Amino acid sequence: MFAPFVLVLALASVVLSSPLWQRREIRRNADVSLSNWGGFQSLNGFDDFNGVGNFDGSNNVQTVVVQEEQTVCEVQSIEVIQQKLVVLREMVKKVITEQICEVEVQTIVLEQFSSGIGSFSSDLLRQSGRQVGFDSNVASKISQLVNEDGSLSSSDLGFSGSDVGNNTVVAAGSNWNNTTSPSSVQSALTAAQAAAGFVSLPSQTA
Ligand SMILES: *[C@@H]1O[C@H](CO)[C@@H](O)[C@H](O)[C@H]1NC(C)=O
Ligand SMILES: *[C@@H]1O[C@H](CO)[C@@H](O)[C@H](O)[C@H]1NC(C)=O
Ligand SMILES: *[C@@H]1O[C@H](CO)[C@@H](O)[C@H](O)[C@H]1NC(C)=O
């Protein structure tokens, strides 16, 4: 449980000289059960969703669906993209604060959400060995999150965390280049992390 923290301290104590340390590359799923953690009844069955040792869902099987008409990326203005992602972020806050009352449970659920996003980052960097895709069945359920009056629905959406990836769609058309992109995406990540105020620490291959 304390391992990541200890690792951070270990890294922090080394001289700052080498390339950027990437927080997300150090994190790995561990066999930690959170079902009934802290005696919270509301965490009953928590592990059943993704499975123990699959906290972020990155161990899920990905089945890429062959589409009649291939999805191709199509450029939108950056503001439109940012608006969409912020809507999703605010919805995350709404769900967590309106439908969970225990702050400990709110904390655990948010961490699961964040780690799932973190694993997508390593997909984007092509460091995970996973497809860079999304589950189209699950994504299509967004319209079922709210009732007609705008309040959050309480309906069971009929799937488990381990089903995510079963209908993976991979959009074509990205500019990924096996030769040049590994370093250019790393530069992009480093630039963004600098903007986020990440502290640079030396990398150490564990
Ligand atoms: C996963 O997809 C396959 C076919 O694409 C289907 O047979 C199976 O029932 C799906 N499983 C779940 C849990 O959705
Ligand atoms: C990838 O980049 C290299 C180096 O710039 C270039 O020679 C190559 O043609 C590119 N490959 C593709 C598929 O664009
Ligand atoms: C790029 O690398 C991936 C993974 O190694 C490989 O599947 C793909 O065929 C490569 N693409 C090109 C254009 O070489």
JSON list of C-alpha atoms and ligand atoms in Angstrom, two decimals:
[
{"chain": "A", "resi": 1, "resn": "MET", "atom": "CA", "xyz": [0.00, 0.00, 0.00]},
{"chain": "A", "resi": 2, "resn": "PHE", "atom": "CA", "xyz": [2.85, 2.39, 0.77]},
{"chain": "A", "resi": 3, "resn": "ALA", "atom": "CA", "xyz": [5.04, 1.20, -2.08]},
{"chain": "A", "resi": 4, "resn": "PRO", "atom": "CA", "xyz": [4.30, 4.05, -4.53]},
{"chain": "A", "resi": 5, "resn": "PHE", "atom": "CA", "xyz": [4.95, 6.62, -1.84]},
{"chain": "A", "resi": 6, "resn": "VAL", "atom": "CA", "xyz": [8.25, 5.02, -0.88]},
{"chain": "A", "resi": 7, "resn": "LEU", "atom": "CA", "xyz": [9.22, 4.88, -4.54]},
{"chain": "A", "resi": 8, "resn": "VAL", "atom": "CA", "xyz": [8.46, 8.56, -4.95]},
{"chain": "A", "resi": 9, "resn": "LEU", "atom": "CA", "xyz": [10.68, 9.38, -1.99]},
{"chain": "A", "resi": 10, "resn": "ALA", "atom": "CA", "xyz": [13.44, 7.17, -3.36]},
{"chain": "A", "resi": 11, "resn": "LEU", "atom": "CA", "xyz": [13.28, 8.90, -6.72]},
{"chain": "A", "resi": 12, "resn": "ALA", "atom": "CA", "xyz": [13.11, 12.31, -5.12]},
{"chain": "A", "resi": 13, "resn": "SER", "atom": "CA", "xyz": [16.29, 11.68, -3.22]},
{"chain": "A", "resi": 14, "resn": "VAL", "atom": "CA", "xyz": [18.35, 10.96, -6.32]},
{"chain": "A", "resi": 15, "resn": "VAL", "atom": "CA", "xyz": [20.25, 13.75, -8.04]},
{"chain": "A", "resi": 16, "resn": "LEU", "atom": "CA", "xyz": [18.29, 15.65, -10.68]},
{"chain": "A", "resi": 17, "resn": "SER", "atom": "CA", "xyz": [20.13, 14.96, -13.89]},
{"chain": "A", "resi": 18, "resn": "SER", "atom": "CA", "xyz": [18.37, 12.51, -16.15]},
{"chain": "A", "resi": 19, "resn": "PRO", "atom": "CA", "xyz": [15.18, 12.67, -18.25]},
{"chain": "A", "resi": 20, "resn": "LEU", "atom": "CA", "xyz": [11.82, 13.42, -16.77]},
{"chain": "A", "resi": 21, "resn": "TRP", "atom": "CA", "xyz": [10.31, 10.99, -14.40]},
{"chain": "A", "resi": 22, "resn": "GLN", "atom": "CA", "xyz": [6.86, 9.98, -15.53]},
{"chain": "A", "resi": 23, "resn": "ARG", "atom": "CA", "xyz": [4.41, 9.42, -12.73]},
{"chain": "A", "resi": 24, "resn": "ARG", "atom": "CA", "xyz": [2.04, 7.39, -14.86]},
{"chain": "A", "resi": 25, "resn": "GLU", "atom": "CA", "xyz": [4.64, 4.92, -16.03]},
{"chain": "A", "resi": 26, "resn": "ILE", "atom": "CA", "xyz": [5.50, 3.89, -12.51]},
{"chain": "A", "resi": 27, "resn": "ARG", "atom": "CA", "xyz": [1.97, 3.08, -11.47]},
{"chain": "A", "resi": 28, "resn": "ARG", "atom": "CA", "xyz": [0.87, -0.50, -11.94]},
{"chain": "A", "resi": 29, "resn": "ASN", "atom": "CA", "xyz": [-2.24, -2.34, -10.87]},
{"chain": "A", "resi": 30, "resn": "ALA", "atom": "CA", "xyz": [-1.74, -4.26, -7.66]},
{"chain": "A", "resi": 31, "resn": "ASP", "atom": "CA", "xyz": [-3.74, -7.04, -6.04]},
{"chain": "A", "resi": 32, "resn": "VAL", "atom": "CA", "xyz": [-5.37, -4.75, -3.51]},
{"chain": "A", "resi": 33, "resn": "SER", "atom": "CA", "xyz": [-8.99, -5.39, -2.63]},
{"chain": "A", "resi": 34, "resn": "LEU", "atom": "CA", "xyz": [-11.19, -2.41, -1.90]},
{"chain": "A", "resi": 35, "resn": "SER", "atom": "CA", "xyz": [-14.46, -4.29, -1.46]},
{"chain": "A", "resi": 36, "resn": "ASN", "atom": "CA", "xyz": [-15.80, -3.21, 1.93]},
{"chain": "A", "resi": 37, "resn": "TRP", "atom": "CA", "xyz": [-12.67, -1.15, 2.50]},
{"chain": "A", "resi": 38, "resn": "GLY", "atom": "CA", "xyz": [-12.81, 0.63, 5.84]},
{"chain": "A", "resi": 39, "resn": "GLY", "atom": "CA", "xyz": [-16.02, -1.18, 6.62]},
{"chain": "A", "resi": 40, "resn": "PHE", "atom": "CA", "xyz": [-17.97, 0.91, 4.15]},
{"chain": "A", "resi": 41, "resn": "GLN", "atom": "CA", "xyz": [-21.06, -1.00, 3.06]},
{"chain": "A", "resi": 42, "resn": "SER", "atom": "CA", "xyz": [-21.23, 1.10, -0.07]},
{"chain": "A", "resi": 43, "resn": "LEU", "atom": "CA", "xyz": [-17.95, -0.46, -1.23]},
{"chain": "A", "resi": 44, "resn": "ASN", "atom": "CA", "xyz": [-19.48, -3.90, -1.11]},
{"chain": "A", "resi": 45, "resn": "GLY", "atom": "CA", "xyz": [-18.71, -5.55, -4.47]},
{"chain": "A", "resi": 46, "resn": "PHE", "atom": "CA", "xyz": [-16.29, -2.81, -5.55]},
{"chain": "A", "resi": 47, "resn": "ASP", "atom": "CA", "xyz": [-13.77, -5.36, -6.82]},
{"chain": "A", "resi": 48, "resn": "ASP", "atom": "CA", "xyz": [-16.34, -7.26, -8.85]},
{"chain": "A", "resi": 49, "resn": "PHE", "atom": "CA", "xyz": [-16.58, -4.49, -11.42]},
{"chain": "A", "resi": 50, "resn": "ASN", "atom": "CA", "xyz": [-13.05, -4.60, -12.85]},
{"chain": "A", "resi": 51, "resn": "GLY", "atom": "CA", "xyz": [-11.62, -7.49, -10.86]},
{"chain": "A", "resi": 52, "resn": "VAL", "atom": "CA", "xyz": [-8.90, -7.38, -8.21]},
{"chain": "A", "resi": 53, "resn": "GLY", "atom": "CA", "xyz": [-5.56, -6.43, -9.74]},
{"chain": "A", "resi": 54, "resn": "ASN", "atom": "CA", "xyz": [-7.33, -4.53, -12.51]},
{"chain": "A", "resi": 55, "resn": "PHE", "atom": "CA", "xyz": [-8.06, -1.27, -10.69]},
{"chain": "A", "resi": 56, "resn": "ASP", "atom": "CA", "xyz": [-7.74, 0.89, -13.80]},
{"chain": "A", "resi": 57, "resn": "GLY", "atom": "CA", "xyz": [-9.30, -1.64, -16.17]},
{"chain": "A", "resi": 58, "resn": "SER", "atom": "CA", "xyz": [-6.16, -1.85, -18.30]},
{"chain": "A", "resi": 59, "resn": "ASN", "atom": "CA", "xyz": [-6.05, -5.64, -18.02]},
{"chain": "A", "resi": 60, "resn": "ASN", "atom": "CA", "xyz": [-9.33, -5.92, -19.90]},
{"chain": "A", "resi": 61, "resn": "VAL", "atom": "CA", "xyz": [-9.37, -7.79, -23.15]},
{"chain": "A", "resi": 62, "resn": "GLN", "atom": "CA", "xyz": [-9.71, -5.52, -26.15]},
{"chain": "A", "resi": 63, "resn": "THR", "atom": "CA", "xyz": [-11.71, -6.79, -29.07]},
{"chain": "A", "resi": 64, "resn": "VAL", "atom": "CA", "xyz": [-11.45, -4.48, -32.03]},
{"chain": "A", "resi": 65, "resn": "VAL", "atom": "CA", "xyz": [-14.66, -4.37, -34.01]},
{"chain": "A", "resi": 66, "resn": "VAL", "atom": "CA", "xyz": [-14.43, -4.18, -37.75]},
{"chain": "A", "resi": 67, "resn": "GLN", "atom": "CA", "xyz": [-16.75, -1.45, -38.91]},
{"chain": "A", "resi": 68, "resn": "GLU", "atom": "CA", "xyz": [-18.52, -1.26, -42.22]},
{"chain": "A", "resi": 69, "resn": "GLU", "atom": "CA", "xyz": [-17.45, 2.32, -42.39]},
{"chain": "A", "resi": 70, "resn": "GLN", "atom": "CA", "xyz": [-14.16, 2.94, -40.63]},
{"chain": "A", "resi": 71, "resn": "THR", "atom": "CA", "xyz": [-14.14, 5.75, -38.09]},
{"chain": "A", "resi": 72, "resn": "VAL", "atom": "CA", "xyz": [-11.62, 8.38, -39.13]},
{"chain": "A", "resi": 73, "resn": "CYS", "atom": "CA", "xyz": [-10.49, 11.25, -36.95]},
{"chain": "A", "resi": 74, "resn": "GLU", "atom": "CA", "xyz": [-11.68, 14.66, -38.06]},
{"chain": "A", "resi": 75, "resn": "VAL", "atom": "CA", "xyz": [-10.13, 17.82, -36.69]},
{"chain": "A", "resi": 76, "resn": "GLN", "atom": "CA", "xyz": [-12.23, 20.10, -34.50]},
{"chain": "A", "resi": 77, "resn": "SER", "atom": "CA", "xyz": [-11.24, 23.40, -32.97]},
{"chain": "A", "resi": 78, "resn": "ILE", "atom": "CA", "xyz": [-9.32, 23.04, -29.74]},
{"chain": "A", "resi": 79, "resn": "GLU", "atom": "CA", "xyz": [-11.97, 24.98, -27.86]},
{"chain": "A", "resi": 80, "resn": "VAL", "atom": "CA", "xyz": [-14.69, 22.56, -28.88]},
{"chain": "A", "resi": 81, "resn": "ILE", "atom": "CA", "xyz": [-12.53, 19.68, -27.68]},
{"chain": "A", "resi": 82, "resn": "GLN", "atom": "CA", "xyz": [-11.78, 21.41, -24.40]},
{"chain": "A", "resi": 83, "resn": "GLN", "atom": "CA", "xyz": [-15.47, 22.14, -23.84]},
{"chain": "A", "resi": 84, "resn": "LYS", "atom": "CA", "xyz": [-16.43, 18.49, -24.32]},
{"chain": "A", "resi": 85, "resn": "LEU", "atom": "CA", "xyz": [-13.77, 17.23, -21.95]},
{"chain": "A", "resi": 86, "resn": "VAL", "atom": "CA", "xyz": [-14.70, 19.76, -19.29]},
{"chain": "A", "resi": 87, "resn": "VAL", "atom": "CA", "xyz": [-18.34, 18.71, -19.56]},
{"chain": "A", "resi": 88, "resn": "LEU", "atom": "CA", "xyz": [-17.23, 15.15, -18.86]},
{"chain": "A", "resi": 89, "resn": "ARG", "atom": "CA", "xyz": [-15.07, 16.33, -15.95]},
{"chain": "A", "resi": 90, "resn": "GLU", "atom": "CA", "xyz": [-17.89, 18.32, -14.36]},
{"chain": "A", "resi": 91, "resn": "MET", "atom": "CA", "xyz": [-20.19, 15.33, -14.82]},
{"chain": "A", "resi": 92, "resn": "VAL", "atom": "CA", "xyz": [-17.65, 13.21, -12.95]},
{"chain": "A", "resi": 93, "resn": "LYS", "atom": "CA", "xyz": [-17.82, 15.71, -10.08]},
{"chain": "A", "resi": 94, "resn": "LYS", "atom": "CA", "xyz": [-21.60, 15.73, -10.18]},
{"chain": "A", "resi": 95, "resn": "VAL", "atom": "CA", "xyz": [-21.86, 11.94, -10.03]},
{"chain": "A", "resi": 96, "resn": "ILE", "atom": "CA", "xyz": [-19.29, 11.67, -7.26]},
{"chain": "A", "resi": 97, "resn": "THR", "atom": "CA", "xyz": [-20.77, 14.38, -5.05]},
{"chain": "A", "resi": 98, "resn": "GLU", "atom": "CA", "xyz": [-24.46, 13.79, -5.70]},
{"chain": "A", "resi": 99, "resn": "GLN", "atom": "CA", "xyz": [-24.51, 10.02, -5.68]},
{"chain": "A", "resi": 100, "resn": "ILE", "atom": "CA", "xyz": [-21.89, 9.19, -3.06]},
{"chain": "A", "resi": 101, "resn": "CYS", "atom": "CA", "xyz": [-22.05, 10.65, 0.45]},
{"chain": "A", "resi": 102, "resn": "GLU", "atom": "CA", "xyz": [-18.99, 9.16, 2.08]},
{"chain": "A", "resi": 103, "resn": "VAL", "atom": "CA", "xyz": [-15.86, 11.16, 1.41]},
{"chain": "A", "resi": 104, "resn": "GLU", "atom": "CA", "xyz": [-13.68, 8.06, 1.63]},
{"chain": "A", "resi": 105, "resn": "VAL", "atom": "CA", "xyz": [-15.74, 6.35, -1.05]},
{"chain": "A", "resi": 106, "resn": "GLN", "atom": "CA", "xyz": [-15.69, 9.52, -3.17]},
{"chain": "A", "resi": 107, "resn": "THR", "atom": "CA", "xyz": [-11.90, 9.46, -2.92]},
{"chain": "A", "resi": 108, "resn": "ILE", "atom": "CA", "xyz": [-11.55, 5.83, -3.94]},
{"chain": "A", "resi": 109, "resn": "VAL", "atom": "CA", "xyz": [-13.93, 6.15, -6.87]},
{"chain": "A", "resi": 110, "resn": "LEU", "atom": "CA", "xyz": [-12.20, 9.25, -8.19]},
{"chain": "A", "resi": 111, "resn": "GLU", "atom": "CA", "xyz": [-8.85, 7.49, -7.99]},
{"chain": "A", "resi": 112, "resn": "GLN", "atom": "CA", "xyz": [-10.20, 4.64, -10.05]},
{"chain": "A", "resi": 113, "resn": "PHE", "atom": "CA", "xyz": [-11.44, 7.11, -12.64]},
{"chain": "A", "resi": 114, "resn": "SER", "atom": "CA", "xyz": [-8.10, 8.97, -12.72]},
{"chain": "A", "resi": 115, "resn": "SER", "atom": "CA", "xyz": [-6.07, 5.81, -13.06]},
{"chain": "A", "resi": 116, "resn": "GLY", "atom": "CA", "xyz": [-8.22, 4.74, -15.99]},
{"chain": "A", "resi": 117, "resn": "ILE", "atom": "CA", "xyz": [-7.44, 8.03, -17.69]},
{"chain": "A", "resi": 118, "resn": "GLY", "atom": "CA", "xyz": [-3.76, 7.54, -16.80]},
{"chain": "A", "resi": 119, "resn": "SER", "atom": "CA", "xyz": [-3.71, 4.18, -18.52]},
{"chain": "A", "resi": 120, "resn": "PHE", "atom": "CA", "xyz": [-5.16, 5.79, -21.64]},
{"chain": "A", "resi": 121, "resn": "SER", "atom": "CA", "xyz": [-2.20, 8.15, -21.57]},
{"chain": "A", "resi": 122, "resn": "SER", "atom": "CA", "xyz": [0.20, 5.23, -21.89]},
{"chain": "A", "resi": 123, "resn": "ASP", "atom": "CA", "xyz": [-1.97, 3.90, -24.72]},
{"chain": "A", "resi": 124, "resn": "LEU", "atom": "CA", "xyz": [-1.60, 7.24, -26.51]},
{"chain": "A", "resi": 125, "resn": "LEU", "atom": "CA", "xyz": [2.15, 7.10, -26.02]},
{"chain": "A", "resi": 126, "resn": "ARG", "atom": "CA", "xyz": [2.11, 3.57, -27.46]},
{"chain": "A", "resi": 127, "resn": "GLN", "atom": "CA", "xyz": [3.82, 2.35, -24.32]},
{"chain": "A", "resi": 128, "resn": "SER", "atom": "CA", "xyz": [1.09, 0.02, -23.11]},
{"chain": "A", "resi": 129, "resn": "GLY", "atom": "CA", "xyz": [0.87, -2.42, -25.98]},
{"chain": "A", "resi": 130, "resn": "ARG", "atom": "CA", "xyz": [-2.85, -1.73, -26.05]},
{"chain": "A", "resi": 131, "resn": "GLN", "atom": "CA", "xyz": [-4.92, -0.44, -28.92]},
{"chain": "A", "resi": 132, "resn": "VAL", "atom": "CA", "xyz": [-5.61, 3.27, -28.89]},
{"chain": "A", "resi": 133, "resn": "GLY", "atom": "CA", "xyz": [-9.34, 2.91, -29.01]},
{"chain": "A", "resi": 134, "resn": "PHE", "atom": "CA", "xyz": [-12.55, 3.28, -27.06]},
{"chain": "A", "resi": 135, "resn": "ASP", "atom": "CA", "xyz": [-15.43, 0.97, -26.29]},
{"chain": "A", "resi": 136, "resn": "SER", "atom": "CA", "xyz": [-18.23, 2.12, -28.56]},
{"chain": "A", "resi": 137, "resn": "ASN", "atom": "CA", "xyz": [-20.96, 0.32, -26.61]},
{"chain": "A", "resi": 138, "resn": "VAL", "atom": "CA", "xyz": [-20.01, 1.97, -23.36]},
{"chain": "A", "resi": 139, "resn": "ALA", "atom": "CA", "xyz": [-19.42, 5.38, -24.93]},
{"chain": "A", "resi": 140, "resn": "SER", "atom": "CA", "xyz": [-22.89, 5.28, -26.45]},
{"chain": "A", "resi": 141, "resn": "LYS", "atom": "CA", "xyz": [-24.45, 5.06, -22.98]},
{"chain": "A", "resi": 142, "resn": "ILE", "atom": "CA", "xyz": [-23.67, 8.70, -22.27]},
{"chain": "A", "resi": 143, "resn": "SER", "atom": "CA", "xyz": [-27.22, 9.65, -23.11]},
{"chain": "A", "resi": 144, "resn": "GLN", "atom": "CA", "xyz": [-28.46, 7.36, -20.32]},
{"chain": "A", "resi": 145, "resn": "LEU", "atom": "CA", "xyz": [-26.63, 9.21, -17.56]},
{"chain": "A", "resi": 146, "resn": "VAL", "atom": "CA", "xyz": [-29.24, 11.88, -17.06]},
{"chain": "A", "resi": 147, "resn": "ASN", "atom": "CA", "xyz": [-33.03, 11.91, -16.90]},
{"chain": "A", "resi": 148, "resn": "GLU", "atom": "CA", "xyz": [-35.11, 14.22, -19.03]},
{"chain": "A", "resi": 149, "resn": "ASP", "atom": "CA", "xyz": [-35.19, 16.81, -16.25]},
{"chain": "A", "resi": 150, "resn": "GLY", "atom": "CA", "xyz": [-31.38, 16.86, -16.16]},
{"chain": "A", "resi": 151, "resn": "SER", "atom": "CA", "xyz": [-31.05, 14.96, -12.88]},
{"chain": "A", "resi": 152, "resn": "LEU", "atom": "CA", "xyz": [-28.74, 11.98, -12.71]},
{"chain": "A", "resi": 153, "resn": "SER", "atom": "CA", "xyz": [-30.35, 8.67, -13.51]},
{"chain": "A", "resi": 154, "resn": "SER", "atom": "CA", "xyz": [-30.06, 5.81, -11.06]},
{"chain": "A", "resi": 155, "resn": "SER", "atom": "CA", "xyz": [-30.53, 3.05, -13.58]},
{"chain": "A", "resi": 156, "resn": "ASP", "atom": "CA", "xyz": [-28.23, 0.06, -13.97]},
{"chain": "A", "resi": 157, "resn": "LEU", "atom": "CA", "xyz": [-26.56, 0.56, -17.35]},
{"chain": "A", "resi": 158, "resn": "GLY", "atom": "CA", "xyz": [-26.18, -3.17, -17.79]},
{"chain": "A", "resi": 159, "resn": "PHE", "atom": "CA", "xyz": [-22.47, -3.83, -18.03]},
{"chain": "A", "resi": 160, "resn": "SER", "atom": "CA", "xyz": [-19.46, -4.54, -15.88]},
{"chain": "A", "resi": 161, "resn": "GLY", "atom": "CA", "xyz": [-16.07, -2.82, -15.90]},
{"chain": "A", "resi": 162, "resn": "SER", "atom": "CA", "xyz": [-14.48, -5.93, -17.34]},
{"chain": "A", "resi": 163, "resn": "ASP", "atom": "CA", "xyz": [-16.76, -5.69, -20.41]},
{"chain": "A", "resi": 164, "resn": "VAL", "atom": "CA", "xyz": [-15.14, -2.41, -21.37]},
{"chain": "A", "resi": 165, "resn": "GLY", "atom": "CA", "xyz": [-13.03, -2.99, -24.46]},
{"chain": "A", "resi": 166, "resn": "ASN", "atom": "CA", "xyz": [-15.25, -5.71, -25.85]},
{"chain": "A", "resi": 167, "resn": "ASN", "atom": "CA", "xyz": [-16.31, -3.40, -28.64]},
{"chain": "A", "resi": 168, "resn": "THR", "atom": "CA", "xyz": [-13.19, -1.42, -29.26]},
{"chain": "A", "resi": 169, "resn": "VAL", "atom": "CA", "xyz": [-13.22, 1.07, -32.08]},
{"chain": "A", "resi": 170, "resn": "VAL", "atom": "CA", "xyz": [-9.90, 2.40, -33.31]},
{"chain": "A", "resi": 171, "resn": "ALA", "atom": "CA", "xyz": [-10.17, 5.60, -35.31]},
{"chain": "A", "resi": 172, "resn": "ALA", "atom": "CA", "xyz": [-7.93, 5.82, -38.33]},
{"chain": "A", "resi": 173, "resn": "GLY", "atom": "CA", "xyz": [-6.17, 8.90, -39.61]},
{"chain": "A", "resi": 174, "resn": "SER", "atom": "CA", "xyz": [-3.82, 9.86, -36.80]},
{"chain": "A", "resi": 175, "resn": "ASN", "atom": "CA", "xyz": [-0.37, 11.14, -37.70]},
{"chain": "A", "resi": 176, "resn": "TRP", "atom": "CA", "xyz": [1.39, 8.44, -35.68]},
{"chain": "A", "resi": 177, "resn": "ASN", "atom": "CA", "xyz": [4.75, 7.52, -37.20]},
{"chain": "A", "resi": 178, "resn": "ASN", "atom": "CA", "xyz": [6.69, 4.63, -35.68]},
{"chain": "A", "resi": 179, "resn": "THR", "atom": "CA", "xyz": [9.99, 6.36, -36.29]},
{"chain": "A", "resi": 180, "resn": "THR", "atom": "CA", "xyz": [9.34, 9.90, -35.19]},
{"chain": "A", "resi": 181, "resn": "SER", "atom": "CA", "xyz": [6.33, 9.82, -32.88]},
{"chain": "A", "resi": 182, "resn": "PRO", "atom": "CA", "xyz": [7.79, 8.06, -29.81]},
{"chain": "A", "resi": 183, "resn": "SER", "atom": "CA", "xyz": [10.00, 11.07, -29.17]},
{"chain": "A", "resi": 184, "resn": "SER", "atom": "CA", "xyz": [7.55, 13.73, -30.34]},
{"chain": "A", "resi": 185, "resn": "VAL", "atom": "CA", "xyz": [4.77, 12.49, -28.06]},
{"chain": "A", "resi": 186, "resn": "GLN", "atom": "CA", "xyz": [7.24, 12.36, -25.20]},
{"chain": "A", "resi": 187, "resn": "SER", "atom": "CA", "xyz": [8.13, 16.01, -25.86]},
{"chain": "A", "resi": 188, "resn": "ALA", "atom": "CA", "xyz": [4.46, 16.88, -25.99]},
{"chain": "A", "resi": 189, "resn": "LEU", "atom": "CA", "xyz": [3.86, 15.13, -22.68]},
{"chain": "A", "resi": 190, "resn": "THR", "atom": "CA", "xyz": [6.82, 16.84, -21.07]},
{"chain": "A", "resi": 191, "resn": "ALA", "atom": "CA", "xyz": [5.63, 20.25, -22.26]},
{"chain": "A", "resi": 192, "resn": "ALA", "atom": "CA", "xyz": [2.12, 19.63, -20.95]},
{"chain": "A", "resi": 193, "resn": "GLN", "atom": "CA", "xyz": [3.42, 18.34, -17.64]},
{"chain": "A", "resi": 194, "resn": "ALA", "atom": "CA", "xyz": [5.55, 21.45, -17.28]},
{"chain": "A", "resi": 195, "resn": "ALA", "atom": "CA", "xyz": [2.40, 23.52, -17.75]},
{"chain": "A", "resi": 196, "resn": "ALA", "atom": "CA", "xyz": [0.70, 21.37, -15.12]},
{"chain": "A", "resi": 197, "resn": "GLY", "atom": "CA", "xyz": [3.56, 22.16, -12.76]},
{"chain": "A", "resi": 198, "resn": "PHE", "atom": "CA", "xyz": [4.95, 18.65, -12.54]},
{"chain": "A", "resi": 199, "resn": "VAL", "atom": "CA", "xyz": [8.25, 18.53, -10.72]},
{"chain": "A", "resi": 200, "resn": "SER", "atom": "CA", "xyz": [11.02, 16.90, -12.74]},
{"chain": "A", "resi": 201, "resn": "LEU", "atom": "CA", "xyz": [12.67, 14.01, -11.02]},
{"chain": "A", "resi": 202, "resn": "PRO", "atom": "CA", "xyz": [15.27, 11.63, -12.42]},
{"chain": "A", "resi": 203, "resn": "SER", "atom": "CA", "xyz": [13.98, 8.52, -14.11]},
{"chain": "A", "resi": 204, "resn": "GLN", "atom": "CA", "xyz": [15.03, 5.20, -12.79]},
{"chain": "A", "resi": 205, "resn": "THR", "atom": "CA", "xyz": [14.21, 1.96, -14.52]},
{"chain": "A", "resi": 206, "resn": "ALA", "atom": "CA", "xyz": [12.63, -0.15, -11.84]},
{"chain": "B", "resi": 1, "resn": "LIG", "atom": "C1", "xyz": [-18.16, -9.54, -26.01]},
{"chain": "B", "resi": 1, "resn": "LIG", "atom": "O1", "xyz": [-18.29, -9.54, -27.41]},
{"chain": "B", "resi": 1, "resn": "LIG", "atom": "C2", "xyz": [-18.60, -10.81, -27.97]},
{"chain": "B", "resi": 1, "resn": "LIG", "atom": "C3", "xyz": [-18.67, -10.66, -29.47]},
{"chain": "B", "resi": 1, "resn": "LIG", "atom": "O2", "xyz": [-18.17, -9.44, -29.92]},
{"chain": "B", "resi": 1, "resn": "LIG", "atom": "C4", "xyz": [-19.91, -11.31, -27.40]},
{"chain": "B", "resi": 1, "resn": "LIG", "atom": "O3", "xyz": [-20.16, -12.59, -27.89]},
{"chain": "B", "resi": 1, "resn": "LIG", "atom": "C5", "xyz": [-19.86, -11.32, -25.89]},
{"chain": "B", "resi": 1, "resn": "LIG", "atom": "O4", "xyz": [-21.10, -11.66, -25.36]},
{"chain": "B", "resi": 1, "resn": "LIG", "atom": "C6", "xyz": [-19.46, -9.98, -25.37]},
{"chain": "B", "resi": 1, "resn": "LIG", "atom": "N1", "xyz": [-19.34, -10.04, -23.94]},
{"chain": "B", "resi": 1, "resn": "LIG", "atom": "C7", "xyz": [-19.82, -9.12, -23.16]},
{"chain": "B", "resi": 1, "resn": "LIG", "atom": "C8", "xyz": [-19.65, -9.36, -21.72]},
{"chain": "B", "resi": 1, "resn": "LIG", "atom": "O5", "xyz": [-20.37, -8.12, -23.59]},
{"chain": "B", "resi": 2, "resn": "LIG", "atom": "C1", "xyz": [7.91, 8.38, -40.71]},
{"chain": "B", "resi": 2, "resn": "LIG", "atom": "O1", "xyz": [8.91, 9.34, -40.55]},
{"chain": "B", "resi": 2, "resn": "LIG", "atom": "C2", "xyz": [10.10, 9.03, -41.26]},
{"chain": "B", "resi": 2, "resn": "LIG", "atom": "C3", "xyz": [11.16, 10.05, -40.83]},
{"chain": "B", "resi": 2, "resn": "LIG", "atom": "O2", "xyz": [10.68, 11.36, -41.01]},
{"chain": "B", "resi": 2, "resn": "LIG", "atom": "C4", "xyz": [9.80, 9.09, -42.74]},
{"chain": "B", "resi": 2, "resn": "LIG", "atom": "O3", "xyz": [10.96, 8.77, -43.47]},
{"chain": "B", "resi": 2, "resn": "LIG", "atom": "C5", "xyz": [8.71, 8.07, -43.04]},
{"chain": "B", "resi": 2, "resn": "LIG", "atom": "O4", "xyz": [8.34, 8.15, -44.40]},
{"chain": "B", "resi": 2, "resn": "LIG", "atom": "C6", "xyz": [7.51, 8.29, -42.18]},
{"chain": "B", "resi": 2, "resn": "LIG", "atom": "N1", "xyz": [6.60, 7.17, -42.35]},
{"chain": "B", "resi": 2, "resn": "LIG", "atom": "C7", "xyz": [5.34, 7.36, -42.66]},
{"chain": "B", "resi": 2, "resn": "LIG", "atom": "C8", "xyz": [4.52, 6.10, -42.77]},
{"chain": "B", "resi": 2, "resn": "LIG", "atom": "O5", "xyz": [4.86, 8.46, -42.83]},
{"chain": "B", "resi": 3, "resn": "LIG", "atom": "C1", "xyz": [4.24, 0.49, -36.38]},
{"chain": "B", "resi": 3, "resn": "LIG", "atom": "O1", "xyz": [4.47, -0.32, -35.28]},
{"chain": "B", "resi": 3, "resn": "LIG", "atom": "C2", "xyz": [3.39, -1.16, -34.99]},
{"chain": "B", "resi": 3, "resn": "LIG", "atom": "C3", "xyz": [3.67, -1.84, -33.66]},
{"chain": "B", "resi": 3, "resn": "LIG", "atom": "O2", "xyz": [4.99, -2.28, -33.60]},
{"chain": "B", "resi": 3, "resn": "LIG", "atom": "C4", "xyz": [3.18, -2.13, -36.13]},
{"chain": "B", "resi": 3, "resn": "LIG", "atom": "O3", "xyz": [2.09, -2.98, -35.85]},
{"chain": "B", "resi": 3, "resn": "LIG", "atom": "C5", "xyz": [2.88, -1.33, -37.39]},
{"chain": "B", "resi": 3, "resn": "LIG", "atom": "O4", "xyz": [2.78, -2.21, -38.49]},
{"chain": "B", "resi": 3, "resn": "LIG", "atom": "C6", "xyz": [3.97, -0.31, -37.63]},
{"chain": "B", "resi": 3, "resn": "LIG", "atom": "N1", "xyz": [3.56, 0.55, -38.71]},
{"chain": "B", "resi": 3, "resn": "LIG", "atom": "C7", "xyz": [4.32, 0.78, -39.74]},
{"chain": "B", "resi": 3, "resn": "LIG", "atom": "C8", "xyz": [3.75, 1.69, -40.77]},
{"chain": "B", "resi": 3, "resn": "LIG", "atom": "O5", "xyz": [5.43, 0.29, -39.85]}
]
